[in-house]
Every structure is written in C-alpha cells, then in structure tokens.
XYZ file of C-alpha atoms in Angstrom:
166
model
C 43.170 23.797 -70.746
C 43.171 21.897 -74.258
C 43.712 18.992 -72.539
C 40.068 19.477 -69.987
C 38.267 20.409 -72.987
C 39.140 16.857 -74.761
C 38.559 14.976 -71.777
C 35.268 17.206 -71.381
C 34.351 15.532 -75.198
C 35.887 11.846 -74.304
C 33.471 11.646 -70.809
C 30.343 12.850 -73.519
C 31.160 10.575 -75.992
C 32.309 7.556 -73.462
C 28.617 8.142 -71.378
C 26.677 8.483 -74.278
C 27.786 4.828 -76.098
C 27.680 3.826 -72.148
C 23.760 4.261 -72.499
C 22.749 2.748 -75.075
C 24.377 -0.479 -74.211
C 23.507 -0.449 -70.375
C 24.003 -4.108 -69.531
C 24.975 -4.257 -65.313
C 27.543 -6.416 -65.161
C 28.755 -6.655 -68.725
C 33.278 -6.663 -68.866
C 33.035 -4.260 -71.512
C 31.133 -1.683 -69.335
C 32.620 -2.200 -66.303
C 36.295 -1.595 -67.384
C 35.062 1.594 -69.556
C 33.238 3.296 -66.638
C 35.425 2.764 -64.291
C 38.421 4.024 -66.919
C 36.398 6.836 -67.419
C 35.750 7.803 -63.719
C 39.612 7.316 -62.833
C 40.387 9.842 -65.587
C 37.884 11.934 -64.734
C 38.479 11.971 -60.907
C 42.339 12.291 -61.764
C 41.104 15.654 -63.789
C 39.205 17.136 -60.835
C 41.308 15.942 -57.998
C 44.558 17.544 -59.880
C 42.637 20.762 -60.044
C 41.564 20.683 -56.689
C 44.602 18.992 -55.035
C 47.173 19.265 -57.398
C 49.171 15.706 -57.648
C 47.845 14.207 -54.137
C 44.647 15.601 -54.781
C 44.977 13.918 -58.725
C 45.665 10.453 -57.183
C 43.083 10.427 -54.494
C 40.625 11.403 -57.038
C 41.303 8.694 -59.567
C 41.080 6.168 -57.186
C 37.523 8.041 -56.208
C 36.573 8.119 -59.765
C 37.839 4.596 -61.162
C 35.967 3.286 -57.655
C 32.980 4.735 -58.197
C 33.295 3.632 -62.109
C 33.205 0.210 -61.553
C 30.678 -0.074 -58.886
C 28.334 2.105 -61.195
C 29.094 -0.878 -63.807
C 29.325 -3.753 -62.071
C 26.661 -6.382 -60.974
C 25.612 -6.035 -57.603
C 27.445 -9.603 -56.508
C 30.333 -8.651 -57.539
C 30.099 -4.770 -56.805
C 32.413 -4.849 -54.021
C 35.783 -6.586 -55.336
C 34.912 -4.418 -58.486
C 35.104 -1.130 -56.467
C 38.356 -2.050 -54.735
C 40.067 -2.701 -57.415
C 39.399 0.033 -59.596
C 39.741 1.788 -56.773
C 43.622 0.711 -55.957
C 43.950 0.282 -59.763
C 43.424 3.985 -60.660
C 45.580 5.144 -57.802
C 48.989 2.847 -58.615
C 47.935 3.666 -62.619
C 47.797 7.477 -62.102
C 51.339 7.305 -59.860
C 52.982 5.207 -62.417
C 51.858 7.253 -65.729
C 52.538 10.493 -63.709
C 56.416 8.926 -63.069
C 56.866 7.767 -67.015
C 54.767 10.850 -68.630
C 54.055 13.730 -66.855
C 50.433 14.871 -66.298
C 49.002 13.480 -69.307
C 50.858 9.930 -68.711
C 48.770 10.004 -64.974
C 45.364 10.615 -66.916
C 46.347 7.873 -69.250
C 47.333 5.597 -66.304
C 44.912 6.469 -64.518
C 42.491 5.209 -66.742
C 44.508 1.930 -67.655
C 44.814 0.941 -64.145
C 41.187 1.746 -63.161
C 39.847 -0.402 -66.212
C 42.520 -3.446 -65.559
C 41.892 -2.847 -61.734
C 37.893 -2.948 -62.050
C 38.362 -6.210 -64.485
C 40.329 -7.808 -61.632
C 38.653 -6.931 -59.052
C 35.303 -8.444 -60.505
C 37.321 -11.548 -61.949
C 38.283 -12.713 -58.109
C 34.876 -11.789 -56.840
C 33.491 -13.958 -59.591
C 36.310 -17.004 -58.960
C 35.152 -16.652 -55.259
C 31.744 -17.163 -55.678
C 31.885 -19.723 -57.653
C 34.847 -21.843 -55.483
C 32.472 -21.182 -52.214
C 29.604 -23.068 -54.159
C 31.180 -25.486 -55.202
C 32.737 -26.148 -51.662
C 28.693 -25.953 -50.423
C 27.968 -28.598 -52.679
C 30.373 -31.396 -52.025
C 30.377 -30.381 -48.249
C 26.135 -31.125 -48.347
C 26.741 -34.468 -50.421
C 29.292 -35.833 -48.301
C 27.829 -35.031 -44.856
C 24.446 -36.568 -46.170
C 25.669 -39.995 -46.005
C 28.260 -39.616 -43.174
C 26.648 -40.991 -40.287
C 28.858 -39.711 -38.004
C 28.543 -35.932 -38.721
C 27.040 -33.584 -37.138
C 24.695 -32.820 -39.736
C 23.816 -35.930 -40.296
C 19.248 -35.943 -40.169
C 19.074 -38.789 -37.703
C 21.700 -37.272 -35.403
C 19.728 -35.921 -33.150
C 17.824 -38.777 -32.391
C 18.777 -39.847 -28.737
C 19.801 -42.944 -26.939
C 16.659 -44.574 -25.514
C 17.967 -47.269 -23.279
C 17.854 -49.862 -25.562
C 21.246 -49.700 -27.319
C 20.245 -50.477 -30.731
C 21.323 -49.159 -34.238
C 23.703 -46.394 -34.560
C 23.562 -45.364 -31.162
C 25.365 -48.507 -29.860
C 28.450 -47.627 -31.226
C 28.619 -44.234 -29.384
C-alpha cells in the first residue's frame, strides 16, 4: 500500500511539471507521459487483474501516454509503441524484480517504446517526401511518363513531334 501511495505522489508531481511545459510533440513529454501512464496502468490493471490484468494495463496506460503527448502526425507510431513497449517492459521487470521491477519496467519500456515509436513515424515521413520530390522532378522532364503534361495530347493524323515515335 506504501508503494500506491508513492506512485499516487510521483503521477501529482509528474502531471503537474507536465503542465507547465505543455509543448505537443516535444521528446521530453512524450517519453514522460507515456512512462507515467504505463506505470500507472500497470498499478490499476495489477489491482484489478492481478499480473495479466498489470500487463494489459501498462500497455493501456503507456499507449494512451504517448498519444496524449505526441504530435498528431506522429500520434499513431507513438501509441504503438508505447503501447508494446510498456507491455514487454512490465513482463521483463516483473521476471528480474518482482512487482516493483514491472512498475519500473513498465515505465522504462513505455518511455523508450513511445520515443521509438515516434522516431520511425518521423523517419517515415520524412523518407516518403523526399521520395515525392525526386519522383515529381524526374517525371517532369521524362517525356515518356505517364505524368508527363503534354501526354495526353493525342495523335492528330499528322505524325509530328513526340507522337511519331509512338
């Protein structure tokens, strides 16, 4: 019971230096939140479910965490993994140190697994416009693409310019 009434004190403290530096989509706040809501969830699911219960709730918690945190681009790969972060965190702290080493991995994995998580979404967003870009500069001068501007222009019967070739 010692234990809930520090973790009680850590979510007060951890929510109110959350507030005051609100920034969506900062690292900092991301991994914190969603630390907080995989230990947290880990708490309530263990007293609900005991140890399934503890790991289905830290997953919950670190999940909800990070999309609470995170921008809205990169929300979803921020969700998953502090989702699957606090879940293998909570299972592997429970395995090396009992109760307290699941709240404790819980909250490592959910941080680490939010971080991740928003580090690919960011890597992917960034690789698909760059991929945009040099697929739009190269098809502009490629006459024979399909996105080419003049493609559409039809043979007329005379068999001049481009369309001779075709």
């Amino acid at each position: 019971m010692k234990f809930n009434s520090i973790i009680l004190a850590a979510v007060v403290a951890t929510s109110a230096l959350t507030m005051t530096t609100a920034n969506a989509g900062n690292a900092t706040n991301t991994a914190l939140t969603s630390a907080l809501g995989g230990v947290v969830g880990a708490a309530v699911g263990k007293q609900m479910g005991g140890t399934t219960g503890a790991m289905i709730g830290s997953a919950i918690g670190g999940g909800a965490g990070a999309g609470v945190a995170a921008n809205k681009r990169d929300r979803t790969g921020a969700v998953i993994g502090g989702a699957l972060g606090g879940a293998g965190g909570y299972t592997v702290g429970k395995n090396m140190g009992g109760t307290n080493g699941g709240y404790i991995g819980a909250g490592l994995g959910s941080a680490g697994g939010a971080l991740l998580g928003k580090k690919v979404s960011e890597d992917r967003r960034d690789d698909d416009r760059y991929d945009r870009d040099d697929r739009r500069y190269n098809d502009r001068y490629d006459r024979r693409s399909s996105k080419y501007r003049y493609s559409d222009r039809h043979d007329n019967g005379r068999h001049v310019g481009w369309n001779k070739r075709r």
